[in-house]
Short mmCIF file of C-alpha atoms and ligand atoms in Angstrom, two decimals:
data_model
loop_
_atom_site.label_atom_id
_atom_site.label_comp_id
_atom_site.label_asym_id
_atom_site.label_seq_id
_atom_site.Cartn_x
_atom_site.Cartn_y
_atom_site.Cartn_z
CA MET A 100 -36.02 -14.60 -39.20
CA SER A 101 -34.52 -11.53 -37.53
CA LYS A 102 -30.90 -10.74 -38.39
CA LEU A 103 -27.89 -10.25 -36.16
CA LEU A 104 -25.49 -7.93 -37.97
CA LEU A 105 -21.92 -9.03 -37.18
CA THR A 106 -19.10 -6.82 -38.42
CA GLY A 107 -15.32 -7.22 -38.51
CA PHE A 108 -12.62 -4.87 -39.76
CA GLU A 109 -10.02 -5.01 -42.50
CA PRO A 110 -6.34 -5.21 -41.47
CA PHE A 111 -4.89 -1.84 -40.46
CA HIS A 112 -1.70 -0.12 -39.31
CA THR A 113 1.18 -2.64 -39.23
CA HIS A 114 -1.11 -5.65 -38.68
CA PRO A 115 -1.21 -8.00 -41.69
CA ASP A 116 -4.43 -9.68 -40.54
CA ASN A 117 -7.50 -8.88 -38.46
CA PRO A 118 -9.02 -11.61 -36.24
CA SER A 119 -12.37 -9.77 -36.31
CA ALA A 120 -12.64 -10.20 -40.09
CA ARG A 121 -11.89 -13.92 -39.78
CA ALA A 122 -14.39 -14.46 -36.97
CA ALA A 123 -17.14 -12.57 -38.81
CA ALA A 124 -16.53 -14.51 -42.03
CA ALA A 125 -16.53 -17.85 -40.18
CA LEU A 126 -19.86 -17.13 -38.46
CA ASP A 127 -21.76 -15.71 -41.46
CA ARG A 128 -25.25 -17.24 -41.79
CA LEU A 129 -25.03 -19.04 -38.43
CA GLU A 130 -28.36 -19.44 -36.60
CA VAL A 131 -28.22 -18.06 -33.06
CA GLY A 132 -31.46 -18.35 -31.08
CA HIS A 133 -34.15 -16.73 -33.23
CA MET A 134 -31.64 -14.82 -35.31
CA ARG A 135 -29.46 -15.42 -38.29
CA VAL A 136 -25.99 -13.90 -38.44
CA VAL A 137 -25.27 -11.59 -41.38
CA SER A 138 -21.56 -10.79 -41.50
CA ALA A 139 -19.87 -7.81 -43.09
CA LEU A 140 -16.39 -6.33 -43.32
CA LEU A 141 -15.81 -2.63 -42.54
CA PRO A 142 -12.94 -0.44 -43.78
CA VAL A 143 -10.61 1.16 -41.21
CA GLU A 144 -11.45 4.73 -42.23
CA PRO A 145 -14.27 6.61 -40.52
CA HIS A 146 -16.12 8.09 -43.50
CA SER A 147 -16.28 4.93 -45.57
CA ALA A 148 -16.91 2.81 -42.45
CA GLY A 149 -19.82 5.09 -41.51
CA VAL A 150 -21.33 4.92 -44.98
CA ALA A 151 -20.94 1.12 -45.13
CA LEU A 152 -22.34 0.64 -41.64
CA GLU A 153 -25.41 2.81 -42.25
CA ALA A 154 -26.08 1.03 -45.56
CA LEU A 155 -25.94 -2.34 -43.73
CA LEU A 156 -28.31 -1.12 -41.00
CA GLU A 157 -30.70 0.23 -43.63
CA GLN A 158 -30.56 -2.91 -45.76
CA HIS A 159 -30.84 -5.55 -43.02
CA GLN A 160 -32.85 -3.73 -40.31
CA PRO A 161 -31.08 -6.02 -37.82
CA GLY A 162 -32.61 -7.16 -34.55
CA ALA A 163 -29.15 -6.96 -32.96
CA VAL A 164 -25.76 -5.50 -33.86
CA LEU A 165 -22.46 -7.02 -32.77
CA LEU A 166 -19.47 -4.97 -33.93
CA THR A 167 -16.00 -6.45 -33.51
CA GLY A 168 -12.41 -5.33 -33.98
CA LEU A 169 -8.82 -5.98 -32.97
CA ALA A 170 -7.33 -4.49 -29.80
CA ALA A 171 -3.69 -5.51 -30.20
CA GLY A 172 -2.11 -5.80 -26.77
CA ARG A 173 -5.21 -6.84 -24.86
CA PRO A 174 -4.84 -10.39 -23.55
CA GLN A 175 -8.57 -11.20 -23.36
CA VAL A 176 -11.81 -10.63 -25.24
CA THR A 177 -13.45 -7.43 -23.99
CA LEU A 178 -16.93 -5.97 -24.17
CA GLU A 179 -16.96 -2.23 -24.57
CA ARG A 180 -19.26 -0.38 -22.18
CA VAL A 181 -19.26 3.01 -23.89
CA ALA A 182 -18.54 4.85 -27.14
CA LEU A 183 -17.56 8.54 -27.05
CA ASN A 184 -18.35 11.25 -29.58
CA VAL A 185 -14.63 11.81 -30.12
CA MET A 186 -12.03 10.80 -32.68
CA ASP A 187 -8.44 11.18 -31.53
CA PHE A 188 -6.15 8.85 -33.43
CA ASN A 189 -2.70 7.77 -32.26
CA ILE A 190 -2.09 6.02 -35.59
CA PRO A 191 -3.33 6.96 -39.07
CA ASP A 192 -6.33 5.18 -40.56
CA ASN A 193 -6.07 3.20 -43.79
CA ALA A 194 -6.54 6.41 -45.82
CA GLY A 195 -3.50 7.91 -44.04
CA ASN A 196 -5.56 10.38 -41.98
CA THR A 197 -5.08 11.15 -38.30
CA TYR A 198 -7.98 12.92 -36.58
CA ARG A 199 -7.33 14.96 -33.44
CA ASP A 200 -10.01 16.12 -30.99
CA ALA A 201 -12.67 15.68 -33.69
CA PRO A 202 -16.29 14.58 -33.15
CA ALA A 203 -17.43 11.17 -34.34
CA HIS A 204 -20.67 12.89 -35.33
CA ALA A 205 -20.71 16.67 -35.65
CA HIS A 206 -24.49 17.23 -35.34
CA ALA A 207 -26.13 19.27 -32.60
CA ASP A 208 -28.30 16.27 -31.69
CA ALA A 209 -25.28 14.00 -31.14
CA PRO A 210 -24.76 13.24 -27.41
CA PRO A 211 -21.27 12.99 -25.85
CA ALA A 212 -21.51 9.20 -25.49
CA TYR A 213 -23.60 6.09 -26.00
CA LEU A 214 -23.63 3.08 -23.71
CA SER A 215 -23.60 -0.45 -25.07
CA THR A 216 -27.03 -2.07 -25.16
CA LEU A 217 -25.58 -5.58 -25.41
CA PRO A 218 -26.34 -7.90 -22.46
CA LEU A 219 -22.84 -7.44 -21.03
CA ARG A 220 -23.13 -9.54 -17.85
CA PRO A 221 -24.91 -12.47 -19.55
CA ILE A 222 -22.19 -12.53 -22.24
CA LEU A 223 -19.45 -12.50 -19.57
CA GLY A 224 -21.27 -15.32 -17.78
CA ALA A 225 -21.59 -17.37 -20.96
CA TRP A 226 -17.90 -16.88 -21.70
CA GLN A 227 -17.05 -18.01 -18.21
CA ALA A 228 -19.24 -21.11 -18.59
CA ALA A 229 -17.50 -21.83 -21.90
CA GLY A 230 -14.03 -21.48 -20.34
CA ILE A 231 -13.27 -18.14 -22.00
CA PRO A 232 -11.80 -15.40 -19.78
CA GLY A 233 -13.14 -11.98 -20.73
CA HIS A 234 -13.99 -8.64 -19.18
CA ILE A 235 -15.77 -5.33 -19.61
CA SER A 236 -13.67 -2.46 -20.93
CA ASN A 237 -14.57 1.12 -20.08
CA THR A 238 -12.88 2.60 -23.11
CA ALA A 239 -13.13 1.49 -26.72
CA GLY A 240 -10.28 3.88 -27.56
CA LEU A 241 -10.84 6.91 -29.78
CA TYR A 242 -10.09 5.25 -33.11
CA VAL A 243 -12.33 3.63 -35.73
CA CYS A 244 -13.82 0.96 -33.44
CA ASN A 245 -15.16 3.58 -31.03
CA PHE A 246 -16.40 5.51 -34.07
CA VAL A 247 -18.50 2.66 -35.51
CA MET A 248 -19.98 1.78 -32.12
CA TYR A 249 -20.96 5.43 -31.64
CA ARG A 250 -22.44 5.70 -35.13
CA ALA A 251 -24.39 2.43 -34.91
CA ARG A 252 -25.92 3.40 -31.56
CA HIS A 253 -26.71 6.88 -32.89
CA TRP A 254 -28.36 5.51 -36.05
CA LEU A 255 -30.58 3.18 -34.00
CA THR A 256 -31.44 5.83 -31.40
CA GLN A 257 -32.40 8.35 -34.09
CA ARG A 258 -34.90 5.83 -35.46
CA GLY A 259 -36.46 4.93 -32.12
CA LEU A 260 -34.62 1.59 -32.13
CA SER A 261 -32.49 2.04 -29.02
CA ASP A 262 -33.88 -1.24 -27.64
CA VAL A 263 -31.99 -3.11 -30.41
CA PRO A 264 -28.99 -4.70 -28.66
CA CYS A 265 -25.90 -3.04 -30.11
CA GLY A 266 -22.31 -2.81 -28.97
CA PHE A 267 -18.69 -3.59 -29.54
CA LEU A 268 -16.46 -6.54 -28.80
CA HIS A 269 -12.67 -6.04 -28.91
CA LEU A 270 -10.54 -9.09 -29.70
CA PRO A 271 -6.91 -9.95 -28.89
CA ALA A 272 -4.32 -10.56 -31.59
CA ASN A 273 -4.33 -13.88 -33.41
CA PRO A 274 -1.05 -15.68 -34.29
CA ALA A 275 -0.73 -13.93 -37.67
CA VAL A 276 -0.88 -10.51 -35.98
CA ALA A 277 1.49 -11.57 -33.16
CA LEU A 278 4.00 -13.12 -35.59
CA ALA A 279 4.26 -9.85 -37.53
CA VAL A 280 5.65 -7.90 -34.56
CA PRO A 281 9.32 -7.04 -35.23
CA GLU A 282 11.88 -8.51 -32.83
CA ASP A 283 12.74 -5.12 -31.36
CA ARG A 284 9.10 -4.42 -30.36
CA PRO A 285 7.31 -5.77 -27.27
CA PRO A 286 5.57 -9.07 -28.04
CA LEU A 287 1.76 -9.17 -28.28
CA PRO A 288 -0.45 -11.49 -26.26
CA TYR A 289 -2.48 -13.63 -28.67
CA LEU A 290 -5.13 -16.33 -28.87
CA PRO A 291 -5.59 -18.96 -31.58
CA GLN A 292 -8.05 -17.70 -34.19
CA GLU A 293 -10.41 -20.61 -33.43
CA GLU A 294 -10.67 -19.47 -29.81
CA ILE A 295 -11.32 -15.87 -30.84
CA THR A 296 -14.03 -17.04 -33.24
CA ARG A 297 -15.53 -19.21 -30.49
CA ALA A 298 -15.71 -16.20 -28.15
CA VAL A 299 -17.56 -14.18 -30.81
CA ARG A 300 -19.92 -17.12 -31.44
CA VAL A 301 -20.75 -17.46 -27.74
CA ALA A 302 -21.48 -13.71 -27.54
CA ALA A 303 -23.68 -13.90 -30.65
CA GLU A 304 -25.55 -16.87 -29.16
CA VAL A 305 -26.33 -14.94 -25.97
CA VAL A 306 -27.62 -12.00 -28.01
CA GLY A 307 -29.67 -14.29 -30.28
CA GLU A 308 -31.11 -16.26 -27.35
CA GLY A 309 -32.06 -12.98 -25.66
CA SER A 310 -34.15 -12.11 -28.69
CA ARG A 311 -36.14 -15.31 -28.17
CA THR A 312 -37.39 -14.17 -24.77
CA GLN A 313 -38.06 -10.62 -25.94
CA LYS A 314 -40.05 -11.44 -29.08
N1 LIG B 558 -9.36 -2.16 -34.42
C1 LIG B 558 -9.25 -0.72 -34.46
C2 LIG B 558 -9.93 -0.30 -35.72
C3 LIG B 558 -10.06 -1.53 -36.54
C4 LIG B 558 -9.79 -2.63 -35.62
O1 LIG B 558 -9.93 -3.84 -35.88
C5 LIG B 558 -9.75 -0.05 -33.17
O2 LIG B 558 -9.63 -0.65 -32.10
O3 LIG B 558 -10.24 1.08 -33.23
#
């Protein structure tokens, strides 16, 4: 059975929890269409995240790649349309580093951007049918989430696998993240973790079902 690689991220910055890690852990080994979910946790630091991601792609040779992370402040689940070959951090990563105007991949063969190859409109439609408001985002930011989407798409493209559905899903805060905001800071919109996990499951199901018609 073909594998759907589902990644979440460790907690980062001031957030004590990461809803993407919880969703990925909850959905590990789930059957979606003709695929089985294989979940993994990525560190919030570009070099180690890149190494971990490429090892996962090499090991599992996934038929689809669904990368997820937290976008604190966004009120809805969002599908990223594009990843840029840029790192420009507003907050340090978990190693304490802040990259400015740096490439995500410094090779001559690295294009400025990669588009998502996930079925964006079918996922939006499935969310709508499931009662989950969501939308397409035209920027994944320039932090570690953008970085892993760029690197995953680049890895697949370099190997002639650009038809493998691959992209990024940004998730709102869960209650643990929203509760950790100090009183003097603006409050964060949040969703219950179960609802966030359900949104990731519906997206994974659309991707897995798509593989049934393709293969
Ligand atoms: N969100 C960050 C990195 C890790 C995460 O969950 C981002 O949006 O780049």
